[in-house]
Short mmCIF file of C-alpha atoms and ligand atoms in Angstrom, two decimals:
data_model
loop_
_atom_site.label_atom_id
_atom_site.label_comp_id
_atom_site.label_asym_id
_atom_site.label_seq_id
_atom_site.Cartn_x
_atom_site.Cartn_y
_atom_site.Cartn_z
CA MET A 7 129.78 126.73 114.62
CA ALA A 8 127.20 124.18 113.43
CA LYS A 9 123.77 125.61 112.78
CA LYS A 10 120.54 123.75 112.27
CA LEU A 11 118.13 123.99 109.37
CA TYR A 12 114.58 122.68 109.20
CA ILE A 13 112.73 122.69 105.88
CA LYS A 14 109.05 121.88 105.71
CA THR A 15 107.99 120.98 102.19
CA TYR A 16 104.50 121.19 100.70
CA GLY A 17 103.34 120.45 97.17
CA CYS A 18 104.92 118.66 94.27
CA GLN A 19 108.18 116.86 93.52
CA MET A 20 109.66 120.09 92.21
CA ASN A 21 109.37 121.49 95.71
CA VAL A 22 110.92 118.34 97.19
CA TYR A 23 113.85 118.79 94.81
CA ASP A 24 114.12 122.51 95.60
CA SER A 25 114.14 121.80 99.34
CA ALA A 26 117.07 119.41 98.94
CA ARG A 27 118.92 122.00 96.86
CA MET A 28 118.23 124.77 99.39
CA ALA A 29 119.85 122.53 102.01
CA ASP A 30 122.84 122.12 99.65
CA VAL A 31 123.09 125.90 99.20
CA LEU A 32 123.04 126.49 102.95
CA ALA A 33 125.46 123.68 103.88
CA PRO A 34 128.59 125.82 103.21
CA LEU A 35 127.23 128.34 105.73
CA GLY A 36 127.37 125.62 108.38
CA TYR A 37 123.74 124.51 108.32
CA GLY A 38 122.99 120.83 108.97
CA ALA A 39 119.59 119.15 109.35
CA ALA A 40 117.49 119.85 112.46
CA GLU A 41 115.12 117.25 113.94
CA SER A 42 112.29 119.71 114.45
CA PRO A 43 111.52 123.42 113.94
CA ALA A 44 111.94 123.99 117.68
CA ASP A 45 115.67 123.28 117.58
CA ALA A 46 116.38 124.99 114.28
CA ASP A 47 118.39 128.17 113.74
CA MET A 48 116.60 128.55 110.45
CA VAL A 49 113.22 127.26 109.29
CA ILE A 50 112.11 127.35 105.67
CA LEU A 51 108.50 126.71 104.68
CA ASN A 52 108.60 125.59 101.05
CA THR A 53 105.03 126.26 100.02
CA CYS A 54 102.53 125.17 97.37
CA HIS A 55 99.84 127.36 95.82
CA ILE A 56 98.09 124.83 93.61
CA ARG A 57 94.76 124.68 95.43
CA GLU A 58 92.74 126.88 97.79
CA ARG A 59 93.60 127.37 101.41
CA ALA A 60 97.32 127.09 100.66
CA SER A 61 98.07 130.54 102.04
CA GLU A 62 95.92 130.06 105.15
CA LYS A 63 97.96 126.95 105.87
CA VAL A 64 101.14 129.00 105.59
CA PHE A 65 99.87 131.69 107.93
CA SER A 66 98.80 129.21 110.59
CA GLU A 67 102.16 127.43 110.34
CA LEU A 68 103.85 130.82 110.72
CA GLY A 69 101.83 131.42 113.88
CA ARG A 70 103.21 128.17 115.33
CA LEU A 71 106.73 129.12 114.31
CA ARG A 72 106.44 132.52 115.98
CA GLN A 73 105.57 130.68 119.19
CA ALA A 74 108.42 128.19 118.77
CA ARG A 75 110.87 131.01 118.14
CA ALA A 76 109.76 132.88 121.28
CA GLU A 77 110.08 129.76 123.44
CA ARG A 78 113.49 128.99 122.01
CA ARG A 79 114.66 132.53 122.68
CA ASP A 80 113.41 132.34 126.28
CA GLU A 81 114.92 128.92 126.95
CA THR A 82 118.26 129.10 125.17
CA GLY A 83 118.70 132.71 124.04
CA ALA A 84 119.17 131.40 120.50
CA ASP A 85 117.35 133.01 117.62
CA MET A 86 115.62 131.59 114.55
CA ILE A 87 115.49 132.86 110.97
CA ILE A 88 112.11 132.21 109.37
CA ALA A 89 111.89 132.00 105.58
CA VAL A 90 108.97 131.34 103.26
CA ALA A 91 109.88 129.85 99.89
CA GLY A 92 108.04 128.21 97.02
CA CYS A 93 104.90 129.03 95.12
CA VAL A 94 102.85 130.87 97.79
CA ALA A 95 105.92 133.02 98.42
CA GLN A 96 106.15 133.77 94.70
CA ALA A 97 102.46 134.62 94.45
CA GLU A 98 101.94 136.50 97.71
CA GLY A 99 105.40 137.51 98.93
CA ALA A 100 104.71 141.15 99.81
CA GLU A 101 101.46 140.18 101.53
CA ILE A 102 103.30 137.60 103.64
CA LEU A 103 105.83 140.16 104.85
CA ARG A 104 103.03 142.59 105.63
CA ARG A 105 100.81 140.12 107.48
CA ALA A 106 103.51 138.10 109.21
CA PRO A 107 106.24 140.39 110.56
CA GLU A 108 108.01 137.36 112.06
CA VAL A 109 109.08 136.33 108.54
CA ASP A 110 112.67 137.32 107.79
CA ILE A 111 112.97 136.13 104.20
CA VAL A 112 110.55 135.52 101.34
CA LEU A 113 112.02 133.87 98.27
CA GLY A 114 110.68 132.37 95.07
CA PRO A 115 111.34 129.04 93.33
CA GLN A 116 113.87 130.64 90.96
CA THR A 117 115.99 132.61 93.46
CA TYR A 118 117.13 130.16 96.10
CA HIS A 119 120.71 130.09 94.84
CA ARG A 120 120.89 133.58 96.40
CA LEU A 121 119.99 132.31 99.89
CA PRO A 122 123.41 133.03 101.43
CA GLU A 123 123.02 136.70 100.47
CA MET A 124 119.48 136.76 101.81
CA VAL A 125 120.56 135.20 105.11
CA ALA A 126 123.30 137.81 105.48
CA ARG A 127 120.83 140.62 104.79
CA ALA A 128 118.26 139.14 107.17
CA THR A 129 120.87 138.85 109.90
CA ARG A 130 121.91 142.46 109.41
CA ALA A 131 118.26 143.50 109.60
CA ARG A 132 118.11 142.41 113.22
CA SER A 133 118.61 145.02 115.88
CA LEU A 134 121.78 144.44 117.87
CA LYS A 135 120.00 145.24 121.11
CA ASP A 136 117.31 142.56 121.40
CA GLY A 137 117.74 140.44 118.28
CA ARG A 138 114.36 141.57 116.98
CA LYS A 139 113.87 142.36 113.37
CA ARG A 140 113.37 146.02 112.58
CA ARG A 141 109.86 146.63 111.26
CA GLY A 142 109.62 146.35 107.52
CA ALA A 143 113.11 144.91 107.26
CA GLY A 144 112.10 141.57 105.74
CA VAL A 145 114.05 140.37 102.70
CA LEU A 146 111.93 139.82 99.58
CA ASP A 147 113.50 138.10 96.57
CA THR A 148 110.86 136.72 94.23
CA ASP A 149 112.36 137.84 90.92
CA PHE A 150 112.50 135.73 87.85
CA PRO A 151 116.22 136.39 87.51
CA PRO A 152 118.00 136.46 84.15
CA GLU A 153 120.50 133.86 85.39
CA SER A 154 119.54 130.22 85.89
CA LYS A 155 119.66 129.05 89.52
CA PHE A 156 121.08 125.77 88.22
CA ASP A 157 124.30 127.53 87.16
CA HIS A 158 124.87 128.55 90.77
CA LEU A 159 124.03 125.46 92.82
CA PRO A 160 126.64 123.33 94.58
CA ALA A 161 126.91 119.60 93.80
CA PRO A 162 124.41 117.43 95.72
CA ALA A 163 125.74 116.54 99.16
CA PRO A 164 126.77 112.95 100.02
CA GLY A 165 124.12 110.66 101.49
CA GLN A 166 121.46 111.15 98.80
CA ALA A 167 118.32 109.06 98.82
CA VAL A 168 118.43 105.83 96.80
CA SER A 169 115.63 107.31 94.72
CA ALA A 170 116.65 110.88 93.90
CA PHE A 171 115.03 113.73 91.99
CA LEU A 172 116.73 115.73 89.28
CA ALA A 173 115.00 118.79 87.78
CA VAL A 174 115.73 118.95 84.06
CA GLN A 175 113.07 121.45 83.10
CA GLU A 176 111.44 124.35 84.91
CA GLY A 177 108.35 126.47 84.56
CA CYS A 178 105.40 126.15 82.24
CA ASP A 179 104.10 127.97 79.17
CA LYS A 180 100.91 125.93 78.80
CA PHE A 181 98.56 128.14 80.82
CA CYS A 182 95.82 125.64 81.56
CA THR A 183 92.95 127.85 82.68
CA PHE A 184 92.77 126.31 86.18
CA CYS A 185 96.46 126.43 87.04
CA VAL A 186 98.78 128.81 88.90
CA VAL A 187 102.06 127.13 87.95
CA PRO A 188 102.92 129.35 84.94
CA TYR A 189 102.61 132.34 87.27
CA THR A 190 104.48 130.91 90.24
CA ARG A 191 107.26 129.07 88.42
CA GLY A 192 107.66 131.34 85.44
CA ALA A 193 108.48 130.59 81.81
CA GLU A 194 109.54 127.18 80.63
CA PHE A 195 113.23 126.45 80.25
CA SER A 196 115.40 123.34 79.92
CA ARG A 197 118.79 122.68 81.48
CA PRO A 198 121.70 121.78 79.21
CA VAL A 199 122.43 118.05 78.85
CA ALA A 200 125.99 118.31 80.19
CA GLN A 201 124.77 119.91 83.42
CA ILE A 202 122.16 117.19 83.88
CA VAL A 203 124.68 114.40 83.28
CA GLN A 204 127.03 115.97 85.80
CA GLU A 205 124.30 116.17 88.43
CA ALA A 206 123.12 112.62 87.70
CA ARG A 207 126.67 111.31 88.19
CA ALA A 208 126.97 113.26 91.44
CA LEU A 209 123.67 111.83 92.66
CA VAL A 210 124.81 108.28 91.89
CA ALA A 211 128.18 108.93 93.55
CA ALA A 212 126.23 110.13 96.62
CA GLY A 213 124.13 106.96 96.86
CA GLY A 214 121.36 107.48 94.30
CA ARG A 215 120.37 104.38 92.25
CA GLU A 216 117.16 105.64 90.71
CA ILE A 217 116.67 109.12 89.29
CA THR A 218 113.34 110.72 88.52
CA LEU A 219 113.78 113.47 85.96
CA LEU A 220 111.53 116.33 86.97
CA GLY A 221 109.74 119.21 85.39
CA GLN A 222 106.25 120.69 85.42
CA ASN A 223 106.24 119.71 81.78
CA VAL A 224 109.16 117.37 81.76
CA ASN A 225 108.45 115.91 78.35
CA ALA A 226 108.55 119.40 76.83
CA TYR A 227 112.27 119.17 77.61
CA HIS A 228 114.42 120.60 74.82
CA GLY A 229 117.91 121.09 76.19
CA GLU A 230 121.19 121.97 74.59
CA ALA A 231 123.16 118.84 73.73
CA PRO A 232 126.96 118.54 73.91
CA ASN A 233 127.21 118.89 70.10
CA GLY A 234 125.19 122.11 70.15
CA SER A 235 121.98 120.56 68.85
CA GLU A 236 118.78 120.31 70.87
CA TRP A 237 117.63 117.07 72.50
CA GLY A 238 114.18 116.05 73.58
CA LEU A 239 113.45 113.95 76.66
CA GLY A 240 113.66 110.59 74.85
CA ARG A 241 117.20 111.33 73.70
CA LEU A 242 118.15 112.58 77.17
CA VAL A 243 116.83 109.39 78.79
CA ARG A 244 118.81 107.19 76.37
CA HIS A 245 121.93 109.23 76.98
CA LEU A 246 121.65 109.07 80.78
CA ALA A 247 121.10 105.31 80.62
CA GLU A 248 124.40 104.99 78.71
CA ALA A 249 126.49 107.73 80.27
CA VAL A 250 125.80 107.33 83.99
CA ASP A 251 127.36 104.19 85.45
CA GLY A 252 125.53 102.73 88.41
CA LEU A 253 122.21 104.35 87.52
CA LEU A 254 119.78 101.42 87.77
CA ARG A 255 116.46 103.08 87.15
CA ILE A 256 115.11 106.15 85.40
CA ARG A 257 111.67 107.73 85.68
CA TYR A 258 110.29 111.10 84.65
CA MET A 259 107.41 113.34 85.69
CA THR A 260 105.16 115.25 85.12
CA SER A 261 104.32 114.83 81.47
CA HIS A 262 101.75 116.51 79.29
CA PRO A 263 99.92 114.33 76.73
CA ARG A 264 100.66 116.86 73.99
CA ASP A 265 104.40 116.42 74.42
CA MET A 266 104.55 112.60 74.27
CA ASP A 267 106.59 112.44 71.06
CA ASP A 268 107.64 109.38 69.02
CA ASP A 269 111.19 109.40 70.34
CA LEU A 270 110.06 109.37 73.96
CA ILE A 271 107.58 106.57 73.32
CA ALA A 272 110.34 104.64 71.55
CA ALA A 273 112.61 105.11 74.59
CA HIS A 274 110.07 103.12 76.63
CA ALA A 275 110.73 100.15 74.34
CA ALA A 276 114.49 100.64 74.02
CA VAL A 277 115.78 101.61 77.46
CA PRO A 278 115.56 98.86 80.09
CA GLN A 279 116.44 101.33 82.86
CA LEU A 280 113.35 103.39 82.03
CA MET A 281 110.70 102.00 84.38
CA PRO A 282 107.36 100.84 82.96
CA PHE A 283 105.31 103.39 84.84
CA LEU A 284 104.09 106.75 83.62
CA HIS A 285 102.27 109.59 85.34
CA LEU A 286 100.38 111.26 82.50
CA PRO A 287 97.74 113.74 83.68
CA VAL A 288 94.64 113.97 81.48
CA GLN A 289 92.37 115.99 83.84
CA SER A 290 89.14 115.15 81.98
CA GLY A 291 87.72 112.75 79.41
CA SER A 292 85.45 115.38 77.84
CA ASP A 293 86.61 117.35 74.81
CA ARG A 294 84.44 120.29 75.83
CA VAL A 295 86.06 120.46 79.25
CA LEU A 296 89.56 119.87 77.87
CA GLU A 297 88.98 122.79 75.53
CA ALA A 298 87.76 125.06 78.36
CA MET A 299 90.79 124.01 80.37
CA ASN A 300 93.06 124.98 77.46
CA ARG A 301 94.68 121.55 77.53
CA GLN A 302 95.15 121.84 73.76
CA HIS A 303 94.27 118.25 72.94
CA LYS A 304 91.22 116.06 72.68
CA ALA A 305 90.47 112.92 74.70
CA ARG A 306 91.22 110.90 71.56
CA LEU A 307 94.88 111.91 71.69
CA PHE A 308 95.17 110.46 75.17
CA TYR A 309 93.66 107.13 74.08
CA GLN A 310 96.04 107.03 71.11
CA ILE A 311 99.12 107.77 73.21
CA VAL A 312 98.20 105.08 75.72
CA GLU A 313 97.81 102.59 72.91
CA ARG A 314 101.19 103.47 71.44
CA LEU A 315 102.89 103.40 74.82
CA ARG A 316 101.48 99.95 75.55
CA ALA A 317 102.57 98.73 72.16
CA ALA A 318 106.09 99.94 72.99
CA ARG A 319 106.09 98.58 76.53
CA PRO A 320 103.29 96.06 77.21
CA ASP A 321 103.83 96.06 80.98
CA LEU A 322 103.51 99.86 81.26
CA ALA A 323 101.27 100.99 84.12
CA LEU A 324 99.66 104.40 84.12
CA SER A 325 98.87 107.06 86.64
CA SER A 326 97.06 110.34 86.04
CA ASP A 327 95.55 113.49 87.53
CA PHE A 328 91.86 114.35 87.26
CA ILE A 329 89.88 117.47 88.06
CA VAL A 330 86.13 117.20 88.61
CA GLY A 331 83.74 120.15 88.59
CA PHE A 332 85.68 122.43 86.28
CA PRO A 333 83.41 125.38 85.33
CA GLY A 334 80.73 124.21 82.90
CA GLU A 335 81.32 120.47 83.50
CA THR A 336 77.99 118.70 82.95
CA GLU A 337 77.00 115.22 84.06
CA ALA A 338 77.68 114.05 80.48
CA ASP A 339 81.18 115.56 80.57
CA PHE A 340 81.86 113.86 83.87
CA GLU A 341 80.64 110.55 82.47
CA ALA A 342 83.15 110.93 79.65
CA THR A 343 85.86 111.10 82.32
CA LEU A 344 84.51 107.95 83.99
CA LYS A 345 84.46 106.24 80.61
CA LEU A 346 88.07 107.19 79.96
CA VAL A 347 89.10 105.81 83.35
CA GLU A 348 87.25 102.58 82.71
CA GLU A 349 88.69 102.13 79.23
CA VAL A 350 92.28 103.06 79.99
CA GLY A 351 92.69 101.56 83.46
CA PHE A 352 95.03 103.23 85.96
CA ALA A 353 97.39 101.66 88.49
CA GLN A 354 96.97 104.76 90.62
CA ALA A 355 95.74 108.33 90.21
CA PHE A 356 95.21 111.66 91.89
CA SER A 357 91.83 113.32 91.67
CA PHE A 358 90.77 116.75 92.84
CA LYS A 359 87.75 118.99 93.01
CA TYR A 360 88.29 122.07 90.89
CA SER A 361 89.60 124.82 93.12
CA ILE A 362 89.24 128.46 92.11
CA ARG A 363 92.63 130.13 91.82
CA PRO A 364 92.51 133.94 91.77
CA GLY A 365 94.18 135.37 88.69
CA THR A 366 93.63 132.30 86.50
CA PRO A 367 91.04 132.40 83.66
CA GLY A 368 88.99 129.64 85.31
CA ALA A 369 88.31 131.88 88.30
CA ALA A 370 86.49 134.38 86.08
CA MET A 371 84.27 131.78 84.39
CA ASP A 372 80.64 132.32 85.32
CA ASN A 373 79.49 128.69 85.10
CA GLN A 374 81.08 127.42 88.32
CA VAL A 375 79.89 124.00 89.48
CA ALA A 376 78.18 123.72 92.88
CA GLU A 377 80.33 122.34 95.69
CA ALA A 378 77.87 119.50 96.40
CA VAL A 379 78.05 118.39 92.76
CA LYS A 380 81.86 118.44 92.85
CA ASP A 381 81.78 116.36 96.05
CA GLU A 382 79.48 113.80 94.55
CA ARG A 383 81.50 113.48 91.32
CA LEU A 384 84.77 113.20 93.18
CA GLN A 385 83.39 110.33 95.25
CA ARG A 386 82.16 108.49 92.19
CA LEU A 387 85.46 108.97 90.36
CA GLN A 388 87.54 107.93 93.35
CA ALA A 389 85.47 104.80 93.84
CA VAL A 390 86.41 103.66 90.32
CA LEU A 391 90.05 104.73 90.62
CA ASN A 392 90.46 103.05 94.01
CA ALA A 393 88.96 99.82 92.71
CA GLN A 394 91.39 99.88 89.79
CA GLN A 395 94.34 100.47 92.10
CA VAL A 396 93.35 97.59 94.37
CA ALA A 397 92.83 95.31 91.36
CA PHE A 398 96.18 96.30 89.94
CA ASN A 399 97.95 95.58 93.23
CA ARG A 400 96.03 92.36 93.74
CA ALA A 401 97.13 91.15 90.31
CA THR A 402 100.74 91.25 91.51
CA VAL A 403 100.13 88.71 94.31
CA GLY A 404 102.10 85.56 93.56
CA ARG A 405 104.28 87.31 90.99
CA VAL A 406 107.97 88.07 91.25
CA LEU A 407 108.94 91.72 90.97
CA PRO A 408 112.39 93.32 91.00
CA VAL A 409 112.31 95.78 93.90
CA LEU A 410 114.84 98.55 94.50
CA LEU A 411 115.35 98.59 98.27
CA GLU A 412 115.33 102.15 99.56
CA LYS A 413 115.15 102.37 103.34
CA PRO A 414 114.22 100.68 106.62
CA GLY A 415 110.67 99.32 106.66
CA ARG A 416 108.01 99.37 109.34
CA ARG A 417 109.47 96.50 111.36
CA ALA A 418 112.98 95.52 112.38
CA GLY A 419 114.70 93.30 109.82
CA GLN A 420 112.60 94.79 107.04
CA LEU A 421 113.37 97.16 104.21
CA VAL A 422 110.93 98.95 101.93
CA GLY A 423 111.50 99.60 98.27
CA ARG A 424 109.66 100.20 95.02
CA SER A 425 108.50 97.87 92.28
CA PRO A 426 108.98 98.93 88.65
CA HIS A 427 105.39 100.21 88.85
CA LEU A 428 106.22 102.40 91.84
CA GLN A 429 104.37 100.22 94.35
CA ALA A 430 105.92 100.30 97.81
CA VAL A 431 106.99 96.77 98.84
CA HIS A 432 108.07 95.63 102.31
CA ALA A 433 110.34 92.60 102.59
CA PRO A 434 112.79 90.94 104.95
CA ALA A 435 116.20 92.33 104.08
CA ASP A 436 119.42 93.52 105.63
CA GLN A 437 120.40 97.21 105.92
CA SER A 438 123.41 96.46 103.75
CA GLU A 439 121.07 95.70 100.86
CA ILE A 440 119.77 99.28 100.64
CA GLY A 441 120.35 100.49 97.08
CA THR A 442 120.19 97.03 95.50
CA VAL A 443 117.49 95.45 93.38
CA VAL A 444 116.18 92.14 94.74
CA ASP A 445 113.53 89.77 93.44
CA LEU A 446 110.49 89.54 95.65
CA ARG A 447 107.47 87.31 95.39
CA ILE A 448 104.47 89.44 96.31
CA GLU A 449 102.59 87.74 99.15
CA ASP A 450 100.00 90.25 100.21
CA ILE A 451 98.62 93.72 99.61
CA GLY A 452 97.99 96.25 102.36
CA HIS A 453 96.57 99.79 102.34
CA PHE A 454 99.78 101.56 101.48
CA SER A 455 102.22 98.86 100.48
CA LEU A 456 102.68 95.30 99.30
CA SER A 457 104.67 92.71 101.16
CA GLY A 458 107.00 90.24 99.54
CA SER A 459 109.29 87.31 100.24
CA ARG A 460 112.76 86.70 98.88
CA VAL A 461 113.24 84.70 95.68
CA PRO A 462 116.61 83.37 94.57
CA SER A 463 117.66 85.36 91.53
CA GLU A 464 117.75 82.37 89.13
CA GLN A 465 113.96 82.05 89.54
CA ARG A 466 113.58 85.63 88.45
CA ALA A 467 110.88 86.34 85.89
CA SER A 468 111.83 88.13 82.73
CA ARG A 469 110.81 91.72 82.39
CA SER A 470 107.91 91.00 80.09
CA THR A 471 106.12 88.52 82.33
CA PHE A 472 104.08 91.22 83.92
CA ASP A 473 100.64 91.30 82.32
CA THR A 474 99.47 94.51 80.85
CA LEU A 475 97.51 96.72 83.14
CA GLN A 476 94.46 96.09 81.02
CA GLU A 477 94.51 92.43 82.03
CA ALA A 478 95.34 93.28 85.60
CA VAL A 479 92.30 95.48 86.06
CA ALA A 480 89.93 93.35 83.99
N1 SAH B 507 102.28 120.09 85.30
C1 SAH B 507 101.44 119.06 85.66
C2 SAH B 507 100.61 119.25 86.89
C3 SAH B 507 100.86 120.32 87.84
S1 SAH B 507 99.72 120.53 89.14
C4 SAH B 507 100.51 118.80 84.50
O1 SAH B 507 100.38 119.58 83.60
O2 SAH B 507 99.88 117.78 84.54
C5 SAH B 507 99.24 118.90 89.63
C6 SAH B 507 97.80 118.64 89.48
O3 SAH B 507 97.05 119.47 90.32
C7 SAH B 507 97.24 118.91 88.10
O4 SAH B 507 97.49 117.87 87.22
C8 SAH B 507 95.77 119.08 88.39
O5 SAH B 507 95.10 117.85 88.33
C9 SAH B 507 95.75 119.61 89.81
N2 SAH B 507 95.36 121.01 89.83
C10 SAH B 507 96.04 122.07 89.37
N3 SAH B 507 95.33 123.20 89.53
C11 SAH B 507 94.17 122.85 90.11
C12 SAH B 507 93.01 123.55 90.52
N4 SAH B 507 92.90 124.86 90.35
N5 SAH B 507 92.00 122.85 91.09
C13 SAH B 507 92.09 121.53 91.25
N6 SAH B 507 93.15 120.80 90.89
C14 SAH B 507 94.19 121.44 90.31
FE1 SF4 B 508 99.62 123.75 85.16
FE2 SF4 B 508 98.82 123.02 82.77
FE3 SF4 B 508 101.30 123.87 83.12
FE4 SF4 B 508 100.56 121.53 84.10
S1 SF4 B 508 100.64 122.08 81.94
S2 SF4 B 508 101.72 123.08 85.15
S3 SF4 B 508 98.46 121.89 84.70
S4 SF4 B 508 99.47 125.09 83.34
FE1 F3S B 509 102.49 123.49 94.20
FE2 F3S B 509 104.20 125.05 93.05
FE3 F3S B 509 104.40 122.45 92.77
S1 F3S B 509 102.07 125.42 93.24
S2 F3S B 509 102.31 121.80 92.86
S3 F3S B 509 104.63 123.57 94.62
S4 F3S B 509 104.88 123.99 91.26
#
């Protein structure tokens, strides 16, 4: 009998990927997608622990689910399995089961290949009389297992998104002093090349045209190659571009500046499928703060990498992550960040106020920055970043960009896709064109997307006509 599964995903791309894979793991048990939690036989909250208030969010969502489950039971007699997955589950699993008895299953980011077993155990834990879970009978599986989940996952199901994610690397050994990821995702490891190629081919066979290679430190990738040697990310990108027919575009994220090696930078010049857009978090422009954050590089390294990347690929656009108000950050430190932003120029960026994470070294630092100061710095930083983003988008007006059409747009007769620089672009197009790259002349910029008109392909600009970001934001 068909059962329905609803997965609510928080956090980063790794979680988005994991949610898709959890659906793949549960498909053989008869689970298909539900429209809403209310009509689901199983609900999974795939949680994120990166900043404060993550767990409160989970508990309030669980309160709503408890209600939805009770209503469903009253109306239809059907039950609902509630699972909490992801990084909050990894960090606070036992606490979740204690505080929220309605939760049947708690699982971590490295154990979801065992979901069928967990579902069987959770089902057995229900009393036969009234379907209620026996107290204390919740299933907890937040190990870091010796086996790799990737060796036990089914092939991606048909009907994949045009732009698909593929995790090539997991975990993190960097231990930035603000960050929970090394604790919630575990130690760094890389998948073998052959397994990645197989999954990439399956994604393309299932409708994928663009693949974003994922990892918390994706450019620290060092996987086993078919000939037994070890390949870095640059070599992997070149290999995928050659070995996977029908793969039109490749991206990767998230990278660490320290791991941008020569080969990867060279791949930006050599591989046309590798899109000229890079998310490269720097966090701060101050050496003092970078040191306190344990980023293990100086601001100078970031400037140098950007220069080399732009030499390799002049139309490369950059994105980054910034944290303001890290313990000990002075006004001068913050100004160094502003200076970096002004000198480098970003097409887009994410910026956050430092958030204390229990258990990380930053939480124990005694020079915490006042909330009001963090607020003020964040506003100043975002004003500059937003202005750069608008300028970057505005510079595309009148230009022709190749856009990979992904899905229906806001209005009928429209599709939305992505430019090489990851800008969303709306344009008149037919459903049948989903998954193809079309040339669009950018007409206008809106808050969240650009709009374009069709250009016959012979008028198409060559790939190098796009000015460098530096010119665009000047
Ligand atoms: N692995 C990636 C980022 C993972 S988390 C990297 O190394 O860049 C995504 C972003 O969240 C980080 O880049 C950082 O900017 C932000 N972040 C992480 N921990 C944070 C914290 N405690 N407070 C505020 N922002 C944080
Ligand atoms: Fe977190 Fe730093 Fe690892 Fe990124 S590199 S996941 S910020 S510890
Ligand atoms: Fe959040 Fe975990 Fe990703 S903490 S950012 S979901 S790795």
